XYZ file of C-alpha atoms in Angstrom:
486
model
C 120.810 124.437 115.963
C 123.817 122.332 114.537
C 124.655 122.976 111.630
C 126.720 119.736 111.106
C 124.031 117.246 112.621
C 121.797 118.687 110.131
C 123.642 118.616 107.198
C 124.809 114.923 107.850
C 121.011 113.958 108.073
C 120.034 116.133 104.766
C 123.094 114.424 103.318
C 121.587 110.803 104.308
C 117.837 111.758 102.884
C 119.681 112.860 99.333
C 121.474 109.877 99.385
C 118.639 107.349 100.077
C 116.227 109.749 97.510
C 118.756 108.712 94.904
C 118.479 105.071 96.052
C 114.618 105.280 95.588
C 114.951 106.150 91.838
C 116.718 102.934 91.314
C 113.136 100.908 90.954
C 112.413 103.517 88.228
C 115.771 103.517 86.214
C 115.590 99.665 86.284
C 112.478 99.801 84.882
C 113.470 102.244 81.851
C 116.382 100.471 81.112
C 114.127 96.772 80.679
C 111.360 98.849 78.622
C 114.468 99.884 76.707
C 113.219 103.784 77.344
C 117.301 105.037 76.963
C 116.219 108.268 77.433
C 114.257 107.917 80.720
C 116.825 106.248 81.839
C 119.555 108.768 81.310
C 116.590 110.952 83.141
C 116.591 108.927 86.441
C 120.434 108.261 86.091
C 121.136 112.254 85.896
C 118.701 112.362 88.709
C 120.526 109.725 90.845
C 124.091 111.518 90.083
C 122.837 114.898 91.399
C 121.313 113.264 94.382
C 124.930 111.712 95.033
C 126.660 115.641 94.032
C 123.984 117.013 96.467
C 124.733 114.119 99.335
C 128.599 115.015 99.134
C 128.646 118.711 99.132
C 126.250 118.397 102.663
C 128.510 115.807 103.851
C 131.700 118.678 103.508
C 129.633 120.782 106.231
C 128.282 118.470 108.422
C 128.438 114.445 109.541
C 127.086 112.779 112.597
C 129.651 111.500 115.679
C 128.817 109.237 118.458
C 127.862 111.411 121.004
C 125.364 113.638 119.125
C 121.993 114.248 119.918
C 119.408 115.683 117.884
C 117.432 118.798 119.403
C 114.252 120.344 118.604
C 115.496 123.011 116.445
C 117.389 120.214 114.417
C 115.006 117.371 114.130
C 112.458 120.979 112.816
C 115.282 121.348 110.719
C 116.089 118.461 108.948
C 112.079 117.728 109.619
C 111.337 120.959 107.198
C 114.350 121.655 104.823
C 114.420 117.844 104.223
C 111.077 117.545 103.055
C 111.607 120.585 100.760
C 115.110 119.211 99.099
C 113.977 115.557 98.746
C 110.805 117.340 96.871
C 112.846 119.950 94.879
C 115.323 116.547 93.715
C 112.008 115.094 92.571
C 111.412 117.337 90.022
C 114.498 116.220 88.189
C 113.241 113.020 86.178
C 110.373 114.932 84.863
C 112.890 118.304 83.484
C 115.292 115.547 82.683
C 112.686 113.614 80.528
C 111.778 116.262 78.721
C 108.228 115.654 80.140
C 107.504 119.077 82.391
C 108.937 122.385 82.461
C 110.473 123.792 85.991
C 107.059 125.421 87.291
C 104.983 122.058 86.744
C 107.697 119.852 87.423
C 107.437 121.476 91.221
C 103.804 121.201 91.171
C 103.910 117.447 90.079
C 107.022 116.559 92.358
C 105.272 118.903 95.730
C 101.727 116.835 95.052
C 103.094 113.672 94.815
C 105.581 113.944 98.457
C 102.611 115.733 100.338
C 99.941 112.721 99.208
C 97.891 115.800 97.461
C 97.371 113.470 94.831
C 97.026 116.650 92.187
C 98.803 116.723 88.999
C 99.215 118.879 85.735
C 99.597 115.940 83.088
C 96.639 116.472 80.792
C 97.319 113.013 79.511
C 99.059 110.641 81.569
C 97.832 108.067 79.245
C 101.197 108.492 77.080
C 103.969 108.405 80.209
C 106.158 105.707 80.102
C 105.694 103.437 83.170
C 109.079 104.578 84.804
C 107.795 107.912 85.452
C 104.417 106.562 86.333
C 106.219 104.295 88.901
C 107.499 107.666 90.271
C 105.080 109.498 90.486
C 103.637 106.350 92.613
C 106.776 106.148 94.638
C 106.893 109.864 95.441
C 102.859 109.481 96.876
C 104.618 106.080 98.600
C 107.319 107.766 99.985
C 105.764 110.998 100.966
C 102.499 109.092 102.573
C 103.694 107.489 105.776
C 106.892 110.597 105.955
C 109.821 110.899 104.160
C 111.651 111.220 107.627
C 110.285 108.605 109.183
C 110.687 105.793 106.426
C 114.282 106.627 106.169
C 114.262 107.209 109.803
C 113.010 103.108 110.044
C 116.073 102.465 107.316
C 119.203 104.203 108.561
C 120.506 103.647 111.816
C 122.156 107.172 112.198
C 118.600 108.831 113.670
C 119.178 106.746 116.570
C 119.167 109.580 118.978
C 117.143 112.451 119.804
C 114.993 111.171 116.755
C 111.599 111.494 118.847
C 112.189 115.524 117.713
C 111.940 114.516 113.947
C 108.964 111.896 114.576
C 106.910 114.507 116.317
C 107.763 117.229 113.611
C 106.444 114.790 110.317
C 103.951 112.927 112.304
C 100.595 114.218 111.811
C 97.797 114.804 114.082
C 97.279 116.308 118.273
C 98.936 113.224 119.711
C 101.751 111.329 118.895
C 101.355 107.849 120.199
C 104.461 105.605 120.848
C 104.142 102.070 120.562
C 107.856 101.134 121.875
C 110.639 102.993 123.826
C 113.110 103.471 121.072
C 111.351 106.097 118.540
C 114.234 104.465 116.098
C 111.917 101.023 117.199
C 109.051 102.897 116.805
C 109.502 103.995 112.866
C 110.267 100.598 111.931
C 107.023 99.248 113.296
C 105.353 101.818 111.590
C 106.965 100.877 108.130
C 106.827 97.663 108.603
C 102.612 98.007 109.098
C 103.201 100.554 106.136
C 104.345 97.955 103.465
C 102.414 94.861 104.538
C 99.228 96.833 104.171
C 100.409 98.263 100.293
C 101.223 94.334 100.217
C 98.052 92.840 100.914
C 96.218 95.846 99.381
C 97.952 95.105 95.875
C 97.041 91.704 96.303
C 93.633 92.554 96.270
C 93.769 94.741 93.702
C 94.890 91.926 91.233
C 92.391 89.331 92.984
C 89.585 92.431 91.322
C 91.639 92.125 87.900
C 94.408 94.751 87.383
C 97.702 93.438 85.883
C 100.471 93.445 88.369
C 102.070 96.843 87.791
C 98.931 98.548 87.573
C 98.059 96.768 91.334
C 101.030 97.651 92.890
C 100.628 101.335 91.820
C 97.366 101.748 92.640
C 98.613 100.092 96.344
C 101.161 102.502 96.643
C 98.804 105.615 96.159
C 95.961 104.135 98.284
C 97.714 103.237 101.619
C 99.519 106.617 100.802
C 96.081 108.539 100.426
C 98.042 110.049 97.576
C 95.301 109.236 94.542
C 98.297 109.073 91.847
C 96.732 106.432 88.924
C 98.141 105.564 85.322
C 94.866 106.471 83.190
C 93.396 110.174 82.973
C 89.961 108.617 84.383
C 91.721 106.891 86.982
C 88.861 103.984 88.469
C 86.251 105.207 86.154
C 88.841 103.661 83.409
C 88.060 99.924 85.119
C 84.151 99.796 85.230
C 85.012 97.741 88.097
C 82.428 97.347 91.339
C 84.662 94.704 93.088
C 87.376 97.095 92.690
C 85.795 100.165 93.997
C 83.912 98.340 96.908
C 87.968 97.052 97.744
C 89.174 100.404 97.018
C 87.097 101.961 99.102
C 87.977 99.543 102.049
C 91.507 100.271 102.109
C 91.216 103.633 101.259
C 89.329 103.895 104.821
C 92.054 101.498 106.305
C 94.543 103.863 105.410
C 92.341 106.771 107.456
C 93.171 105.048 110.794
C 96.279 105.568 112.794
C 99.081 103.428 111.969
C 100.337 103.373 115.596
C 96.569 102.027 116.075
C 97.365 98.983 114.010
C 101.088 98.426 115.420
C 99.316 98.429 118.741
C 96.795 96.055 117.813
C 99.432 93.598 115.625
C 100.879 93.158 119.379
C 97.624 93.105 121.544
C 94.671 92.197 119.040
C 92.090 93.900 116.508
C 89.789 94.862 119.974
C 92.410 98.027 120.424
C 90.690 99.106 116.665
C 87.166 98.768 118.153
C 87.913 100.746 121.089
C 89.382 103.518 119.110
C 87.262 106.668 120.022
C 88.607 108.647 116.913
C 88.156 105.816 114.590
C 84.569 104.546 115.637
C 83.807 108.465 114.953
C 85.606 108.288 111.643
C 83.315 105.281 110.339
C 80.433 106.880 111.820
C 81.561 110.150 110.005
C 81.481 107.808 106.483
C 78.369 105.961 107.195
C 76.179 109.428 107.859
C 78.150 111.173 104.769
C 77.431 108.307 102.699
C 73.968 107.089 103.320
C 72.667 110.835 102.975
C 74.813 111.121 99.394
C 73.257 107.874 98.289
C 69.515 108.669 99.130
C 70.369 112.164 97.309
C 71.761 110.532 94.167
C 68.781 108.134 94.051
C 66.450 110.026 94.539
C 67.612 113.501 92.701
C 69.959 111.919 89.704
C 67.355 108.522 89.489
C 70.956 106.377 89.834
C 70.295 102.536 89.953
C 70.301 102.244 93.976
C 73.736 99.918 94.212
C 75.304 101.903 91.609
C 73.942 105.448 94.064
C 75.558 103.310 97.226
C 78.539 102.105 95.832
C 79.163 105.893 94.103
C 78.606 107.037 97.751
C 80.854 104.648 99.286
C 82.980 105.073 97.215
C 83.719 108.903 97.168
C 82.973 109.414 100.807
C 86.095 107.302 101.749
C 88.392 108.785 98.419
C 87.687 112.377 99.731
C 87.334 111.624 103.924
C 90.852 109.974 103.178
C 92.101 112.483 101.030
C 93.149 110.214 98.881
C 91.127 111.633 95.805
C 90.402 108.662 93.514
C 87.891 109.559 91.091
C 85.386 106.670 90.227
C 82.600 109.105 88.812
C 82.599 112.849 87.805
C 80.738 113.859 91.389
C 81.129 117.504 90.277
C 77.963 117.044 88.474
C 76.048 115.591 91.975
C 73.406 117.598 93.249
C 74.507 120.307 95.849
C 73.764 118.417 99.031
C 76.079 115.705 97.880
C 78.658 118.180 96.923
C 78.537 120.033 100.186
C 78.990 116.331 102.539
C 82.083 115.474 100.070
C 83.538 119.212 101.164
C 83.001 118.727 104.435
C 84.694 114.674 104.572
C 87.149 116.500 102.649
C 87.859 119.576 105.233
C 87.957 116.930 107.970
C 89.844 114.108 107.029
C 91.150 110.959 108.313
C 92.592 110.590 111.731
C 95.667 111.561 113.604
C 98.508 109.566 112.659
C 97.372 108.071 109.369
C 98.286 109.116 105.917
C 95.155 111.222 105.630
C 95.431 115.187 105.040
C 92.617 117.319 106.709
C 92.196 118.816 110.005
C 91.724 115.317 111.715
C 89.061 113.069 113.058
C 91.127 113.705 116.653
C 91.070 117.481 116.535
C 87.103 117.840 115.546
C 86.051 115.590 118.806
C 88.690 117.500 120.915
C 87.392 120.867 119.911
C 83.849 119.454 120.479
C 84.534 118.652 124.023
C 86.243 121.866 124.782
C 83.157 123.916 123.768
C 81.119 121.452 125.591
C 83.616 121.885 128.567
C 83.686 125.426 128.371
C 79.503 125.368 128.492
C 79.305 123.269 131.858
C 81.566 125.671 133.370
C 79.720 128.792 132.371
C 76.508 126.928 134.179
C 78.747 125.508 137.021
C 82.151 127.613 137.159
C 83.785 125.248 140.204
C 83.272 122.446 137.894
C 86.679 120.723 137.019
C 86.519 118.798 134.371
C 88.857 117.655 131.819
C 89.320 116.367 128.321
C 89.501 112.728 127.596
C 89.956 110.570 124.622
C 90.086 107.398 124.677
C 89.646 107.453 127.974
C 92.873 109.360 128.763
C 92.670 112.463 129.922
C 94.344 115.229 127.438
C 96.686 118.104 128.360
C 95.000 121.389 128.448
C 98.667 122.297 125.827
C 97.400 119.725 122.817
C 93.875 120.607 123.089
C 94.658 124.382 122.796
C 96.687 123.263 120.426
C 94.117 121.643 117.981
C 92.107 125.329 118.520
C 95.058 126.745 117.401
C 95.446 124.425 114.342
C 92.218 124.765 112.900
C 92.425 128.561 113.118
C 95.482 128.057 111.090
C 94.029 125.868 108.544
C 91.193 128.099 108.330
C 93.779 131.361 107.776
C 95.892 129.757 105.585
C 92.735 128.980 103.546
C 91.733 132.163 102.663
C 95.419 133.576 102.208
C 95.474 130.567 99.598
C 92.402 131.873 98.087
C 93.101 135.199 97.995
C 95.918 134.756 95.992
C 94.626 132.548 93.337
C 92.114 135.432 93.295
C 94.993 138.092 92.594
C 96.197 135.576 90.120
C 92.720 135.811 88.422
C 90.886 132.676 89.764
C 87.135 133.322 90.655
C 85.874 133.012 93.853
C 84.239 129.816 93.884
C 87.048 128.001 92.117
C 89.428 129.638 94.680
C 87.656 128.445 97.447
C 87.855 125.055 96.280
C 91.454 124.747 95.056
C 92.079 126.091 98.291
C 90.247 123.588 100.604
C 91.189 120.764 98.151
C 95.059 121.963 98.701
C 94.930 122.158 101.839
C 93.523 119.068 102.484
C 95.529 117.105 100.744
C 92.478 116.072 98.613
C 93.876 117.062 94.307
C 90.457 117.094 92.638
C 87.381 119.311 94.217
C 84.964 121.079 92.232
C 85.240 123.748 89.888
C 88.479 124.476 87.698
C 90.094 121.549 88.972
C 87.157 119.528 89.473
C 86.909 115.084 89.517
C 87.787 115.168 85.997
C 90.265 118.539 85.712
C 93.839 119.053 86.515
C 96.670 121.932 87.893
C 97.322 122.247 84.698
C 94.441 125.065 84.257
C 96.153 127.452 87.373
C 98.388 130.077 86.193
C 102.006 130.200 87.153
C 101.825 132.088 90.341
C 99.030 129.695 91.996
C 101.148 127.006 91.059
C 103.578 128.549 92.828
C 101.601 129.128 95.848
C 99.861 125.590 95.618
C 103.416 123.988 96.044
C 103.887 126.565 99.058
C 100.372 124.965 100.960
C 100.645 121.982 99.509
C 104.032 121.634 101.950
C 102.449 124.007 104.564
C 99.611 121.263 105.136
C 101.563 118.128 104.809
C 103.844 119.180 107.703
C 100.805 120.814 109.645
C 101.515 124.211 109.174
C 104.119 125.022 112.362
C 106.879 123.175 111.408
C 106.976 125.248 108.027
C 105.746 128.854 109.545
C 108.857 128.194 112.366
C 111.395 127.956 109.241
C 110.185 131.860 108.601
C 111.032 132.679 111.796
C 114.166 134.654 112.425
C 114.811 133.594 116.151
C 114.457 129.805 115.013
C 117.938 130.758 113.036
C 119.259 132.671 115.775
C 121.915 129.645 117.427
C 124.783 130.659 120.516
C 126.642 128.091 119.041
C 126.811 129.014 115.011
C 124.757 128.244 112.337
């Protein structure tokens, strides 16, 4: 590892984290909010002190290139600073003490979605903005959208992409990964663009669209009222809600393919026809249940259905009725949507769409060799044929996931958490989901966790959005371990 190419690159995500607070402070300083301002300006300031003291260790030069143990480097620590800087408007405002301030700051970068305001009713829109931002930002990867912004991750960036980038495969679109990231933000905005356009075609205000964008392409689930789309009363704006919140479950490289070679590369997607078939089952099963055990009107049961099915499938965690009160056969689908996810290479949390159908073929695989063991026979998706490395490697992910579950659990259980409510928080973490069932069911809040889960949901909460490895290699002593120096 170099220490110098990494701090130059932690030095450039400070300095552009600052930058991003600028939409924010403008804002305060037009509502007139002087002390919200003076919040985001402290904030910018330290990201500036924090950009200059990593700049005194470290800078990039011509002939650099990035290597694995950087781009995991800069990959983890980066996520973890720009996070920790985060925090800073909310201790500044006055708003959050340290503990929640994390919590708040570590949901909003991962796209959890989960937050401990009580109330966030009575925030001033500057913070809400942030908050939005922060899901924005974090959705797509920090890494990557500054990646598609500054010029200096030219080289050996394809280390970095593949360390944020979630999902088994990493799909590349162009030869330049530098190329790559910009196609990838550039799908990223027009879809918040067109999606906040919609939004105010169904009747929000302008501000209120462009949030409510932000924190559906992000499958981050970050709104300005406590009953977030139960506020609206709004069909036309759950049906369009739900639409892009399943958009935002495919794989952006899918669409930047398909912006160059037409929309029959989305229909030929194995992952996402499963995906939509995935929704369709969940949701037609959860409607007949609510009609037929809760007596709901029939549109109001599908559109409920709908409606939930792609929030929770996407992670994204908008709430448009409390479905902690639906019958248990509803409640165990929206778990299970929940646990998988969207699919590799969108802004979805879960174990992936990708992973389930390559884990499903490698049991089937393993079966037709037990019958016939000279078979040879190999993995394919999308009609390409998978390496034997990345389909062990989605075994060994959802393993992980499962571990890191019940580790989760376990501790809120120390902390005094029952073992239902664990269970949930857990899986809800983990996913990247916010609200489950339970003690921080549709209509609760973090709030209600003691200090140490709090603690520990920041921990998963950046353990899942980087897919577990990236983090656990940070832990590891070896990883440290450089000829040259750290």
């Amino acid at each position: 590892m170099n220490r110098r190419i990494v701090s130059g690159l932690l030095g450039y995500l400070t300095l552009a984290t600052g930058a991003a607070m600028l939409p924010p402070l403008i804002l305060a300083t037009l509502s007139q909010a002087h002390g919200d301002a003076a919040a985001f300006l402290l904030s910018m300031f330290l990201c500036i002190a924090v950009t200059f003291e990593l700049e005194r260790f470290g800078g990039l030069q011509g002939k650099d290139n990035i290597g694995v143990r950087d781009g995991i480097a800069v990959t983890g620590l980066g996520w973890l600073l720009v996070s920790i800087l985060g925090t800073v408007p909310y201790i500044a405002g006055g708003y959050l003490n340290v503990v929640d301030s994390l919590v708040e700051s570590f949901a909003g970068f991962s796209g959890t979605g989960a937050t401990v305001f009580d109330d966030v009713e009575i925030l001033p829109k500057s913070i809400l903005l942030w908050r939005s931002m922060s899901n924005w930002v974090g959705g797509l990867g920090i890494v990557v959208i500054f990646m598609a912004i500054l010029s200096q991750f030219g080289r050996g960036a394809m280390f970095i992409l593949k360390a944020e980038m979630t999902g088994p495969t990493k799909d590349r679109q162009m030869p330049r990964i530098r190329d790559n990231a910009k196609e990838l933000f550039k799908i990223y905005v027009g879809l918040t663009a067109i999606c906040a356009a919609g939004y105010v075609l169904c009747g929000l205000d302008i501000f209120t669209a462009i949030n409510h964008a932000m924190t559906t392409i992000a499958t981050g689930g970050y709104g300005i009222y406590n009953s977030t789309v139960n506020e609206y009363g709004n069909p036309y704006l759950e049906y369009c809600m739900a639409f892009f919140m399943i958009v935002s479950s495919g794989s952006f490289a899918m669409y930047a393919t398909a912006s160059r070679q037409g929309p029959k590369v989305i229909f030929r997607n194995t992952e996402f026809k499963v995906y939509l078939q995935i929704v369709f089952v969940a949701a037609a099963i959860i409607s007949a249940d609510l009609f037929l055990e809760m007596n709901f009107d029939l549109e109001f049961a599908i559109r409920s259905a709908i409606f939930h099915v792609a929030s929770l499938s996407s992670t994204t965690g908008f709430v448009a009725h409390d479905f902690d009160t639906y019958p248990p056969i509803s409640k165990v689908f929206l778990m299970m949507t929940m646990f998988l996810g969207g699919c590799a290479g969108s802004t979805a949390g879960g174990l992936k769409v990708a992973r389930i159908i390559l884990l499903f073929k490698f049991v089937a695989l393993i079966v037709r060799q037990k019958i016939h063991p000279q078979l040879i026979n190999r993995v394919k998706l999308n009609g390409r044929v998978i390496d034997e490395e990345i389909v062990y490697g989605a075994a060994k992910f959802f393993l992980a996931i499962v571990v890191m579950d019940i580790i989760f659990a376990f501790v809120m259980m120390f902390d005094g958490i029952n073992f239902v409510d664990a269970i949930s928080v857990s899986v809800s973490t983990m996913a990247s989901v916010g609200p489950g069932f339970g003690i921080e069911g549709a209509t609760s809040t973090y709030s209600l966790l003691p200090n140490l889960s709090k603690l520990a949901a920041c921990f998963f909460m950046f353990l899942s959005r980087l897919e577990i490895f990236t983090v656990l290699v940070l832990f590891t002593p070896s990883f440290w371990n450089n000829p040259k120096g750290w």
